[in-house]
């Protein structure tokens, strides 16, 4: 099985913030007014999506607990870009292929993400230093 890079799209850029509310004035000033927010209990984060014209988003991630990875990230490195997310298809098969090729993964299997997507993370040591999230949209979902 081979994969075609042409199927991949930038889904979102994840920014770790202490408070979504505190980050919003900039986005409001830019003209955004409706932010879809969602709590992802498995990740202990609240997320707000700032939608862009080309179907990608900026995802603001606020920790909901001190044992959230986002809380730990902010403690260690400060608020800022946390990950980049690529929209993919056949995520299970893709993960198998990456593993076979020796790519260091954080998740061997997809887990539930925001919007009922299936997501998995690739270790920053394999990607050039940035955490990369792979996300397969729920079948039939509107992105
Ligand atoms: Zn994300």
mmCIF file of N, CA and C and ligand atoms in Angstrom:
data_model
loop_
_atom_site.group_PDB
_atom_site.id
_atom_site.type_symbol
_atom_site.label_atom_id
_atom_site.label_comp_id
_atom_site.label_asym_id
_atom_site.label_seq_id
_atom_site.Cartn_x
_atom_site.Cartn_y
_atom_site.Cartn_z
ATOM 1 N N UNK A 1 0.862 -1.204 0.000
ATOM 2 C CA UNK A 1 0.000 0.000 0.000
ATOM 3 C C UNK A 1 0.886 1.238 0.000
ATOM 4 N N UNK A 2 0.608 2.151 -0.912
ATOM 5 C CA UNK A 2 1.366 3.400 -0.844
ATOM 6 C C UNK A 2 0.390 4.559 -0.670
ATOM 7 N N UNK A 3 0.911 5.613 -0.095
ATOM 8 C CA UNK A 3 0.054 6.747 0.212
ATOM 9 C C UNK A 3 0.400 7.932 -0.669
ATOM 10 N N UNK A 4 -0.592 8.700 -0.975
ATOM 11 C CA UNK A 4 -0.445 9.807 -1.903
ATOM 12 C C UNK A 4 -0.497 11.116 -1.125
ATOM 13 N N UNK A 5 0.620 11.849 -1.145
ATOM 14 C CA UNK A 5 0.666 13.100 -0.386
ATOM 15 C C UNK A 5 -0.415 14.072 -0.835
ATOM 16 N N UNK A 6 -0.915 13.899 -2.059
ATOM 17 C CA UNK A 6 -1.908 14.863 -2.574
ATOM 18 C C UNK A 6 -3.236 14.769 -1.830
ATOM 19 N N UNK A 7 -3.433 13.695 -1.065
ATOM 20 C CA UNK A 7 -4.686 13.591 -0.311
ATOM 21 C C UNK A 7 -4.634 14.358 1.018
ATOM 22 N N UNK A 8 -3.437 14.795 1.425
ATOM 23 C CA UNK A 8 -3.312 15.419 2.742
ATOM 24 C C UNK A 8 -3.645 16.902 2.682
ATOM 25 N N UNK A 9 -4.279 17.367 3.742
ATOM 26 C CA UNK A 9 -4.587 18.797 3.841
ATOM 27 C C UNK A 9 -4.209 19.280 5.231
ATOM 28 N N UNK A 10 -3.913 20.574 5.326
ATOM 29 C CA UNK A 10 -3.690 21.146 6.656
ATOM 30 C C UNK A 10 -5.047 21.257 7.327
ATOM 31 N N UNK A 11 -5.226 20.561 8.425
ATOM 32 C CA UNK A 11 -6.513 20.619 9.124
ATOM 33 C C UNK A 11 -6.511 21.781 10.121
ATOM 34 N N UNK A 12 -5.505 21.811 10.968
ATOM 35 C CA UNK A 12 -5.407 22.942 11.896
ATOM 36 C C UNK A 12 -4.014 23.057 12.488
ATOM 37 N N UNK A 13 -3.784 24.212 13.075
ATOM 38 C CA UNK A 13 -2.583 24.446 13.871
ATOM 39 C C UNK A 13 -3.066 24.614 15.306
ATOM 40 N N UNK A 14 -2.511 23.826 16.200
ATOM 41 C CA UNK A 14 -2.935 23.861 17.602
ATOM 42 C C UNK A 14 -2.044 24.784 18.410
ATOM 43 N N UNK A 15 -2.673 25.737 19.093
ATOM 44 C CA UNK A 15 -1.936 26.679 19.927
ATOM 45 C C UNK A 15 -2.354 26.473 21.382
ATOM 46 N N UNK A 16 -1.377 26.201 22.226
ATOM 47 C CA UNK A 16 -1.642 26.022 23.655
ATOM 48 C C UNK A 16 -1.771 27.391 24.305
ATOM 49 N N UNK A 17 -2.881 27.608 24.995
ATOM 50 C CA UNK A 17 -3.111 28.889 25.679
ATOM 51 C C UNK A 17 -3.539 28.623 27.124
ATOM 52 N N UNK A 18 -3.226 29.578 27.987
ATOM 53 C CA UNK A 18 -3.681 29.433 29.381
ATOM 54 C C UNK A 18 -5.178 29.613 29.460
ATOM 55 N N UNK A 19 -5.680 30.550 28.635
ATOM 56 C CA UNK A 19 -7.099 30.865 28.670
ATOM 57 C C UNK A 19 -7.574 31.219 27.268
ATOM 58 N N UNK A 20 -8.556 30.486 26.780
ATOM 59 C CA UNK A 20 -9.120 30.786 25.462
ATOM 60 C C UNK A 20 -9.692 32.197 25.469
ATOM 61 N N UNK A 21 -10.415 32.524 26.539
ATOM 62 C CA UNK A 21 -11.054 33.833 26.640
ATOM 63 C C UNK A 21 -10.027 34.957 26.494
ATOM 64 N N UNK A 22 -8.869 34.798 27.125
ATOM 65 C CA UNK A 22 -7.833 35.833 27.057
ATOM 66 C C UNK A 22 -7.209 35.942 25.667
ATOM 67 N N UNK A 23 -7.297 34.848 24.896
ATOM 68 C CA UNK A 23 -6.683 34.862 23.564
ATOM 69 C C UNK A 23 -7.631 35.426 22.509
ATOM 70 N N UNK A 24 -8.915 35.503 22.855
ATOM 71 C CA UNK A 24 -9.900 35.847 21.829
ATOM 72 C C UNK A 24 -9.917 37.288 21.326
ATOM 73 N N UNK A 25 -9.518 38.292 22.116
ATOM 74 C CA UNK A 25 -9.612 39.662 21.591
ATOM 75 C C UNK A 25 -8.935 39.846 20.224
ATOM 76 N N UNK A 26 -7.778 39.238 20.029
ATOM 77 C CA UNK A 26 -7.115 39.343 18.723
ATOM 78 C C UNK A 26 -8.013 38.781 17.628
ATOM 79 N N UNK A 27 -8.550 37.583 17.861
ATOM 80 C CA UNK A 27 -9.354 36.927 16.822
ATOM 81 C C UNK A 27 -10.648 37.707 16.570
ATOM 82 N N UNK A 28 -11.217 38.266 17.654
ATOM 83 C CA UNK A 28 -12.424 39.093 17.488
ATOM 84 C C UNK A 28 -12.097 40.337 16.670
ATOM 85 N N UNK A 29 -10.943 40.940 16.975
ATOM 86 C CA UNK A 29 -10.541 42.150 16.247
ATOM 87 C C UNK A 29 -10.337 41.856 14.763
ATOM 88 N N UNK A 30 -9.957 40.608 14.451
ATOM 89 C CA UNK A 30 -9.759 40.206 13.055
ATOM 90 C C UNK A 30 -11.094 39.965 12.355
ATOM 91 N N UNK A 31 -12.176 39.899 13.130
ATOM 92 C CA UNK A 31 -13.496 39.748 12.528
ATOM 93 C C UNK A 31 -14.204 38.437 12.827
ATOM 94 N N UNK A 32 -13.555 37.547 13.556
ATOM 95 C CA UNK A 32 -14.239 36.305 13.924
ATOM 96 C C UNK A 32 -15.140 36.567 15.132
ATOM 97 N N UNK A 33 -16.315 36.018 15.089
ATOM 98 C CA UNK A 33 -17.205 36.221 16.237
ATOM 99 C C UNK A 33 -17.799 34.947 16.786
ATOM 100 N N UNK A 34 -17.922 33.931 15.946
ATOM 101 C CA UNK A 34 -18.471 32.676 16.452
ATOM 102 C C UNK A 34 -17.365 31.639 16.525
ATOM 103 N N UNK A 35 -17.145 31.153 17.710
ATOM 104 C CA UNK A 35 -16.101 30.157 17.898
ATOM 105 C C UNK A 35 -16.752 28.876 18.378
ATOM 106 N N UNK A 36 -16.543 27.816 17.617
ATOM 107 C CA UNK A 36 -17.045 26.527 18.065
ATOM 108 C C UNK A 36 -16.113 26.039 19.164
ATOM 109 N N UNK A 37 -16.649 25.870 20.370
ATOM 110 C CA UNK A 37 -15.805 25.344 21.448
ATOM 111 C C UNK A 37 -16.299 23.958 21.830
ATOM 112 N N UNK A 38 -15.380 23.195 22.317
ATOM 113 C CA UNK A 38 -15.679 21.803 22.633
ATOM 114 C C UNK A 38 -14.723 21.366 23.737
ATOM 115 N N UNK A 39 -15.230 20.541 24.665
ATOM 116 C CA UNK A 39 -14.341 19.959 25.667
ATOM 117 C C UNK A 39 -14.004 18.550 25.197
ATOM 118 N N UNK A 40 -12.709 18.235 25.185
ATOM 119 C CA UNK A 40 -12.291 16.876 24.827
ATOM 120 C C UNK A 40 -11.814 16.213 26.117
ATOM 121 N N UNK A 41 -12.700 15.447 26.758
ATOM 122 C CA UNK A 41 -12.391 14.909 28.093
ATOM 123 C C UNK A 41 -11.158 14.004 28.096
ATOM 124 N N UNK A 42 -10.962 13.238 27.015
ATOM 125 C CA UNK A 42 -9.831 12.314 26.987
ATOM 126 C C UNK A 42 -8.500 13.069 27.023
ATOM 127 N N UNK A 43 -8.500 14.308 26.518
ATOM 128 C CA UNK A 43 -7.259 15.098 26.490
ATOM 129 C C UNK A 43 -7.216 16.142 27.606
ATOM 130 N N UNK A 44 -8.302 16.246 28.354
ATOM 131 C CA UNK A 44 -8.413 17.264 29.405
ATOM 132 C C UNK A 44 -8.126 18.663 28.873
ATOM 133 N N UNK A 45 -8.784 18.973 27.773
ATOM 134 C CA UNK A 45 -8.658 20.299 27.189
ATOM 135 C C UNK A 45 -10.015 20.812 26.723
ATOM 136 N N UNK A 46 -10.089 22.137 26.700
ATOM 137 C CA UNK A 46 -11.193 22.808 26.039
ATOM 138 C C UNK A 46 -10.590 23.379 24.769
ATOM 139 N N UNK A 47 -11.276 23.218 23.640
ATOM 140 C CA UNK A 47 -10.729 23.735 22.397
ATOM 141 C C UNK A 47 -11.704 24.718 21.764
ATOM 142 N N UNK A 48 -11.153 25.720 21.103
ATOM 143 C CA UNK A 48 -11.959 26.644 20.309
ATOM 144 C C UNK A 48 -11.382 26.636 18.909
ATOM 145 N N UNK A 49 -12.240 26.509 17.919
ATOM 146 C CA UNK A 49 -11.783 26.485 16.541
ATOM 147 C C UNK A 49 -12.051 27.812 15.875
ATOM 148 N N UNK A 50 -11.001 28.361 15.286
ATOM 149 C CA UNK A 50 -11.094 29.592 14.516
ATOM 150 C C UNK A 50 -10.977 29.162 13.055
ATOM 151 N N UNK A 51 -12.090 29.246 12.353
ATOM 152 C CA UNK A 51 -12.161 28.678 11.012
ATOM 153 C C UNK A 51 -11.604 29.610 9.945
ATOM 154 N N UNK A 52 -10.816 29.058 9.046
ATOM 155 C CA UNK A 52 -10.265 29.839 7.942
ATOM 156 C C UNK A 52 -10.965 29.464 6.648
ATOM 157 N N UNK A 53 -10.835 30.332 5.665
ATOM 158 C CA UNK A 53 -11.535 30.143 4.399
ATOM 159 C C UNK A 53 -11.169 28.826 3.714
ATOM 160 N N UNK A 54 -9.907 28.429 3.820
ATOM 161 C CA UNK A 54 -9.465 27.232 3.097
ATOM 162 C C UNK A 54 -9.704 25.938 3.875
ATOM 163 N N UNK A 55 -10.680 25.951 4.759
ATOM 164 C CA UNK A 55 -11.061 24.738 5.494
ATOM 165 C C UNK A 55 -10.034 24.289 6.516
ATOM 166 N N UNK A 56 -9.065 25.140 6.806
ATOM 167 C CA UNK A 56 -8.215 24.797 7.940
ATOM 168 C C UNK A 56 -8.578 25.724 9.102
ATOM 169 N N UNK A 57 -8.068 25.405 10.252
ATOM 170 C CA UNK A 57 -8.461 26.116 11.465
ATOM 171 C C UNK A 57 -7.247 26.423 12.317
ATOM 172 N N UNK A 58 -7.448 27.398 13.189
ATOM 173 C CA UNK A 58 -6.530 27.559 14.303
ATOM 174 C C UNK A 58 -7.277 26.972 15.498
ATOM 175 N N UNK A 59 -6.630 26.080 16.202
ATOM 176 C CA UNK A 59 -7.261 25.421 17.355
ATOM 177 C C UNK A 59 -6.602 25.956 18.617
ATOM 178 N N UNK A 60 -7.378 26.642 19.425
ATOM 179 C CA UNK A 60 -6.841 27.124 20.699
ATOM 180 C C UNK A 60 -7.120 26.048 21.738
ATOM 181 N N UNK A 61 -6.083 25.663 22.461
ATOM 182 C CA UNK A 61 -6.202 24.570 23.425
ATOM 183 C C UNK A 61 -5.963 25.097 24.832
ATOM 184 N N UNK A 62 -6.972 24.966 25.671
ATOM 185 C CA UNK A 62 -6.851 25.421 27.063
ATOM 186 C C UNK A 62 -6.952 24.213 27.976
ATOM 187 N N UNK A 63 -6.005 24.033 28.884
ATOM 188 C CA UNK A 63 -6.091 22.865 29.764
ATOM 189 C C UNK A 63 -7.286 22.973 30.718
ATOM 190 N N UNK A 64 -7.953 21.855 30.969
ATOM 191 C CA UNK A 64 -9.060 21.866 31.937
ATOM 192 C C UNK A 64 -8.614 21.252 33.256
ATOM 193 N N UNK A 65 -7.363 20.802 33.310
ATOM 194 C CA UNK A 65 -6.870 20.170 34.532
ATOM 195 C C UNK A 65 -5.349 20.298 34.557
ATOM 196 N N UNK A 66 -4.776 20.274 35.749
ATOM 197 C CA UNK A 66 -3.322 20.433 35.857
ATOM 198 C C UNK A 66 -2.585 19.183 35.381
ATOM 199 N N UNK A 67 -3.291 18.067 35.215
ATOM 200 C CA UNK A 67 -2.590 16.905 34.659
ATOM 201 C C UNK A 67 -2.846 16.747 33.155
ATOM 202 N N UNK A 68 -3.356 17.806 32.538
ATOM 203 C CA UNK A 68 -3.516 17.810 31.077
ATOM 204 C C UNK A 68 -2.138 17.992 30.422
ATOM 205 N N UNK A 69 -1.914 17.323 29.299
ATOM 206 C CA UNK A 69 -0.623 17.497 28.602
ATOM 207 C C UNK A 69 -0.430 18.952 28.183
ATOM 208 N N UNK A 70 -1.518 19.638 27.919
ATOM 209 C CA UNK A 70 -1.414 21.047 27.519
ATOM 210 C C UNK A 70 -0.953 21.904 28.702
ATOM 211 N N UNK A 71 -1.444 21.579 29.881
ATOM 212 C CA UNK A 71 -0.982 22.297 31.076
ATOM 213 C C UNK A 71 0.524 22.081 31.241
ATOM 214 N N UNK A 72 0.957 20.838 31.105
ATOM 215 C CA UNK A 72 2.388 20.517 31.263
ATOM 216 C C UNK A 72 3.222 21.216 30.190
ATOM 217 N N UNK A 73 2.697 21.255 28.976
ATOM 218 C CA UNK A 73 3.396 21.926 27.880
ATOM 219 C C UNK A 73 3.604 23.407 28.201
ATOM 220 N N UNK A 74 2.547 24.070 28.671
ATOM 221 C CA UNK A 74 2.630 25.505 28.978
ATOM 222 C C UNK A 74 3.606 25.746 30.136
ATOM 223 N N UNK A 75 3.549 24.869 31.141
ATOM 224 C CA UNK A 75 4.476 25.001 32.273
ATOM 225 C C UNK A 75 5.930 24.944 31.807
ATOM 226 N N UNK A 76 6.181 24.017 30.883
ATOM 227 C CA UNK A 76 7.542 23.754 30.451
ATOM 228 C C UNK A 76 8.030 24.757 29.404
ATOM 229 N N UNK A 77 7.188 25.075 28.436
ATOM 230 C CA UNK A 77 7.654 25.854 27.282
ATOM 231 C C UNK A 77 6.922 27.163 27.071
ATOM 232 N N UNK A 78 5.895 27.388 27.873
ATOM 233 C CA UNK A 78 5.096 28.600 27.681
ATOM 234 C C UNK A 78 4.028 28.371 26.626
ATOM 235 N N UNK A 79 3.087 29.289 26.547
ATOM 236 C CA UNK A 79 2.028 29.186 25.551
ATOM 237 C C UNK A 79 2.646 29.310 24.161
ATOM 238 N N UNK A 80 2.006 28.711 23.171
ATOM 239 C CA UNK A 80 2.524 28.808 21.804
ATOM 240 C C UNK A 80 2.089 27.632 20.962
ATOM 241 N N UNK A 81 2.695 27.513 19.786
ATOM 242 C CA UNK A 81 2.298 26.434 18.876
ATOM 243 C C UNK A 81 2.602 25.088 19.526
ATOM 244 N N UNK A 82 1.592 24.269 19.599
ATOM 245 C CA UNK A 82 1.724 22.960 20.244
ATOM 246 C C UNK A 82 1.812 21.834 19.217
ATOM 247 N N UNK A 83 1.013 21.923 18.179
ATOM 248 C CA UNK A 83 1.073 20.891 17.139
ATOM 249 C C UNK A 83 0.479 21.399 15.835
ATOM 250 N N UNK A 84 0.770 20.634 14.785
ATOM 251 C CA UNK A 84 0.193 20.881 13.465
ATOM 252 C C UNK A 84 -0.590 19.630 13.106
ATOM 253 N N UNK A 85 -1.774 19.811 12.575
ATOM 254 C CA UNK A 85 -2.616 18.643 12.281
ATOM 255 C C UNK A 85 -2.853 18.500 10.781
ATOM 256 N N UNK A 86 -2.572 17.318 10.283
ATOM 257 C CA UNK A 86 -2.841 16.996 8.883
ATOM 258 C C UNK A 86 -4.068 16.105 8.787
ATOM 259 N N UNK A 87 -4.937 16.445 7.854
ATOM 260 C CA UNK A 87 -6.143 15.651 7.597
ATOM 261 C C UNK A 87 -5.756 14.510 6.653
ATOM 262 N N UNK A 88 -6.038 13.291 7.068
ATOM 263 C CA UNK A 88 -5.648 12.123 6.277
ATOM 264 C C UNK A 88 -6.842 11.193 6.104
ATOM 265 N N UNK A 89 -6.636 10.175 5.309
ATOM 266 C CA UNK A 89 -7.643 9.121 5.174
ATOM 267 C C UNK A 89 -7.013 7.803 5.585
ATOM 268 N N UNK A 90 -7.837 6.832 5.863
ATOM 269 C CA UNK A 90 -7.364 5.477 6.225
ATOM 270 C C UNK A 90 -6.274 5.536 7.286
ATOM 271 N N UNK A 91 -6.593 6.180 8.391
ATOM 272 C CA UNK A 91 -5.561 6.453 9.394
ATOM 273 C C UNK A 91 -4.930 5.178 9.964
ATOM 274 N N UNK A 92 -5.734 4.132 10.162
ATOM 275 C CA UNK A 92 -5.168 2.892 10.722
ATOM 276 C C UNK A 92 -4.086 2.326 9.792
ATOM 277 N N UNK A 93 -4.410 2.273 8.506
ATOM 278 C CA UNK A 93 -3.469 1.735 7.526
ATOM 279 C C UNK A 93 -2.227 2.622 7.448
ATOM 280 N N UNK A 94 -2.451 3.925 7.479
ATOM 281 C CA UNK A 94 -1.330 4.872 7.414
ATOM 282 C C UNK A 94 -0.402 4.685 8.612
ATOM 283 N N UNK A 95 -0.974 4.542 9.809
ATOM 284 C CA UNK A 95 -0.151 4.354 11.008
ATOM 285 C C UNK A 95 0.670 3.067 10.905
ATOM 286 N N UNK A 96 0.044 2.035 10.371
ATOM 287 C CA UNK A 96 0.740 0.764 10.178
ATOM 288 C C UNK A 96 1.933 0.946 9.246
ATOM 289 N N UNK A 97 1.719 1.699 8.189
ATOM 290 C CA UNK A 97 2.766 1.948 7.204
ATOM 291 C C UNK A 97 3.912 2.770 7.820
ATOM 292 N N UNK A 98 3.549 3.798 8.583
ATOM 293 C CA UNK A 98 4.575 4.643 9.212
ATOM 294 C C UNK A 98 5.416 3.810 10.178
ATOM 295 N N UNK A 99 4.729 2.970 10.937
ATOM 296 C CA UNK A 99 5.404 2.113 11.909
ATOM 297 C C UNK A 99 6.378 1.171 11.192
ATOM 298 N N UNK A 100 5.889 0.601 10.097
ATOM 299 C CA UNK A 100 6.712 -0.308 9.311
ATOM 300 C C UNK A 100 7.983 0.393 8.816
ATOM 301 N N UNK A 101 7.845 1.679 8.531
ATOM 302 C CA UNK A 101 9.000 2.429 8.018
ATOM 303 C C UNK A 101 9.837 3.039 9.130
ATOM 304 N N UNK A 102 9.533 2.661 10.370
ATOM 305 C CA UNK A 102 10.378 3.084 11.487
ATOM 306 C C UNK A 102 10.121 4.488 11.998
ATOM 307 N N UNK A 103 8.977 5.067 11.639
ATOM 308 C CA UNK A 103 8.648 6.411 12.121
ATOM 309 C C UNK A 103 8.193 6.304 13.582
ATOM 310 N N UNK A 104 8.760 7.138 14.440
ATOM 311 C CA UNK A 104 8.411 7.092 15.862
ATOM 312 C C UNK A 104 7.040 7.733 16.096
ATOM 313 N N UNK A 105 6.118 6.915 16.549
ATOM 314 C CA UNK A 105 4.742 7.376 16.772
ATOM 315 C C UNK A 105 4.475 7.511 18.267
ATOM 316 N N UNK A 106 3.594 8.417 18.619
ATOM 317 C CA UNK A 106 3.120 8.473 20.001
ATOM 318 C C UNK A 106 1.930 7.517 20.144
ATOM 319 N N UNK A 107 1.111 7.473 19.107
ATOM 320 C CA UNK A 107 -0.057 6.574 19.109
ATOM 321 C C UNK A 107 0.067 5.554 17.985
ATOM 322 N N UNK A 108 0.063 4.289 18.363
ATOM 323 C CA UNK A 108 0.042 3.214 17.358
ATOM 324 C C UNK A 108 -1.337 3.076 16.739
ATOM 325 N N UNK A 109 -2.333 3.455 17.551
ATOM 326 C CA UNK A 109 -3.712 3.340 17.095
ATOM 327 C C UNK A 109 -4.390 4.684 17.297
ATOM 328 N N UNK A 110 -5.354 4.994 16.428
ATOM 329 C CA UNK A 110 -6.040 6.276 16.592
ATOM 330 C C UNK A 110 -6.887 6.339 17.865
ATOM 331 N N UNK A 111 -7.032 7.534 18.389
ATOM 332 C CA UNK A 111 -7.928 7.755 19.529
ATOM 333 C C UNK A 111 -8.942 8.833 19.165
ATOM 334 N N UNK A 112 -10.003 8.952 19.958
ATOM 335 C CA UNK A 112 -11.015 9.955 19.609
ATOM 336 C C UNK A 112 -10.519 11.373 19.839
ATOM 337 N N UNK A 113 -10.719 12.246 18.859
ATOM 338 C CA UNK A 113 -10.344 13.653 18.989
ATOM 339 C C UNK A 113 -11.588 14.531 18.922
ATOM 340 N N UNK A 114 -11.360 15.839 18.772
ATOM 341 C CA UNK A 114 -12.479 16.766 18.642
ATOM 342 C C UNK A 114 -13.275 16.441 17.371
ATOM 343 N N UNK A 115 -14.531 16.816 17.350
ATOM 344 C CA UNK A 115 -15.426 16.592 16.202
ATOM 345 C C UNK A 115 -15.553 15.108 15.838
ATOM 346 N N UNK A 116 -15.354 14.210 16.803
ATOM 347 C CA UNK A 116 -15.434 12.765 16.522
ATOM 348 C C UNK A 116 -14.434 12.287 15.473
ATOM 349 N N UNK A 117 -13.365 13.047 15.301
ATOM 350 C CA UNK A 117 -12.315 12.586 14.391
ATOM 351 C C UNK A 117 -11.543 11.458 15.052
ATOM 352 N N UNK A 118 -10.852 10.686 14.225
ATOM 353 C CA UNK A 118 -9.891 9.722 14.754
ATOM 354 C C UNK A 118 -8.522 10.362 14.609
ATOM 355 N N UNK A 119 -7.785 10.460 15.716
ATOM 356 C CA UNK A 119 -6.507 11.159 15.662
ATOM 357 C C UNK A 119 -5.376 10.297 16.222
ATOM 358 N N UNK A 120 -4.168 10.589 15.785
ATOM 359 C CA UNK A 120 -2.971 9.947 16.315
ATOM 360 C C UNK A 120 -1.827 10.926 16.166
ATOM 361 N N UNK A 121 -0.887 10.869 17.117
ATOM 362 C CA UNK A 121 0.228 11.810 17.104
ATOM 363 C C UNK A 121 1.531 11.126 16.711
ATOM 364 N N UNK A 122 2.326 11.864 15.933
ATOM 365 C CA UNK A 122 3.654 11.412 15.529
ATOM 366 C C UNK A 122 4.658 12.173 16.390
ATOM 367 N N UNK A 123 5.666 11.477 16.884
ATOM 368 C CA UNK A 123 6.629 12.089 17.803
ATOM 369 C C UNK A 123 7.434 13.195 17.108
ATOM 370 N N UNK A 124 7.645 14.331 17.810
ATOM 371 C CA UNK A 124 8.400 15.439 17.206
ATOM 372 C C UNK A 124 9.798 15.039 16.730
ATOM 373 N N UNK A 125 10.389 14.026 17.351
ATOM 374 C CA UNK A 125 11.746 13.624 16.930
ATOM 375 C C UNK A 125 11.744 13.057 15.517
ATOM 376 N N UNK A 126 10.568 12.673 15.024
ATOM 377 C CA UNK A 126 10.482 12.093 13.683
ATOM 378 C C UNK A 126 10.099 13.123 12.625
ATOM 379 N N UNK A 127 9.700 14.320 13.066
ATOM 380 C CA UNK A 127 9.067 15.242 12.113
ATOM 381 C C UNK A 127 9.846 16.534 11.889
ATOM 382 N N UNK A 128 10.966 16.684 12.578
ATOM 383 C CA UNK A 128 11.695 17.943 12.474
ATOM 384 C C UNK A 128 11.451 18.830 13.678
ATOM 385 N N UNK A 129 10.875 18.272 14.722
ATOM 386 C CA UNK A 129 10.776 19.031 15.976
ATOM 387 C C UNK A 129 9.392 19.513 16.347
ATOM 388 N N UNK A 130 8.399 19.229 15.509
ATOM 389 C CA UNK A 130 7.033 19.669 15.833
ATOM 390 C C UNK A 130 6.139 18.444 15.976
ATOM 391 N N UNK A 131 5.335 18.456 17.013
ATOM 392 C CA UNK A 131 4.352 17.396 17.192
ATOM 393 C C UNK A 131 3.352 17.454 16.023
ATOM 394 N N UNK A 132 3.164 16.323 15.358
ATOM 395 C CA UNK A 132 2.209 16.305 14.248
ATOM 396 C C UNK A 132 1.060 15.370 14.574
ATOM 397 N N UNK A 133 -0.134 15.911 14.434
ATOM 398 C CA UNK A 133 -1.356 15.154 14.654
ATOM 399 C C UNK A 133 -1.884 14.727 13.286
ATOM 400 N N UNK A 134 -2.261 13.472 13.176
ATOM 401 C CA UNK A 134 -2.927 12.993 11.958
ATOM 402 C C UNK A 134 -4.388 12.824 12.333
ATOM 403 N N UNK A 135 -5.274 13.273 11.479
ATOM 404 C CA UNK A 135 -6.688 13.244 11.832
ATOM 405 C C UNK A 135 -7.525 12.780 10.650
ATOM 406 N N UNK A 136 -8.327 11.781 10.901
ATOM 407 C CA UNK A 136 -9.265 11.329 9.881
ATOM 408 C C UNK A 136 -10.658 11.765 10.294
ATOM 409 N N UNK A 137 -11.297 12.583 9.457
ATOM 410 C CA UNK A 137 -12.632 13.047 9.815
ATOM 411 C C UNK A 137 -13.607 11.874 9.900
ATOM 412 N N UNK A 138 -14.588 12.035 10.760
ATOM 413 C CA UNK A 138 -15.665 11.053 10.862
ATOM 414 C C UNK A 138 -16.306 10.905 9.476
ATOM 415 N N UNK A 139 -16.629 9.679 9.108
ATOM 416 C CA UNK A 139 -17.227 9.449 7.773
ATOM 417 C C UNK A 139 -18.448 10.344 7.586
ATOM 418 N N UNK A 140 -18.457 11.057 6.477
ATOM 419 C CA UNK A 140 -19.616 11.889 6.144
ATOM 420 C C UNK A 140 -19.684 13.206 6.890
ATOM 421 N N UNK A 141 -18.705 13.461 7.766
ATOM 422 C CA UNK A 141 -18.769 14.695 8.553
ATOM 423 C C UNK A 141 -18.462 15.910 7.695
ATOM 424 N N UNK A 142 -19.085 17.001 8.040
ATOM 425 C CA UNK A 142 -18.752 18.271 7.393
ATOM 426 C C UNK A 142 -17.605 18.894 8.134
ATOM 427 N N UNK A 143 -16.547 19.189 7.423
ATOM 428 C CA UNK A 143 -15.384 19.750 8.101
ATOM 429 C C UNK A 143 -15.549 21.258 8.202
HETATM 430 ZN ZN1 LIG B 1 -5.349 19.315 17.221
#
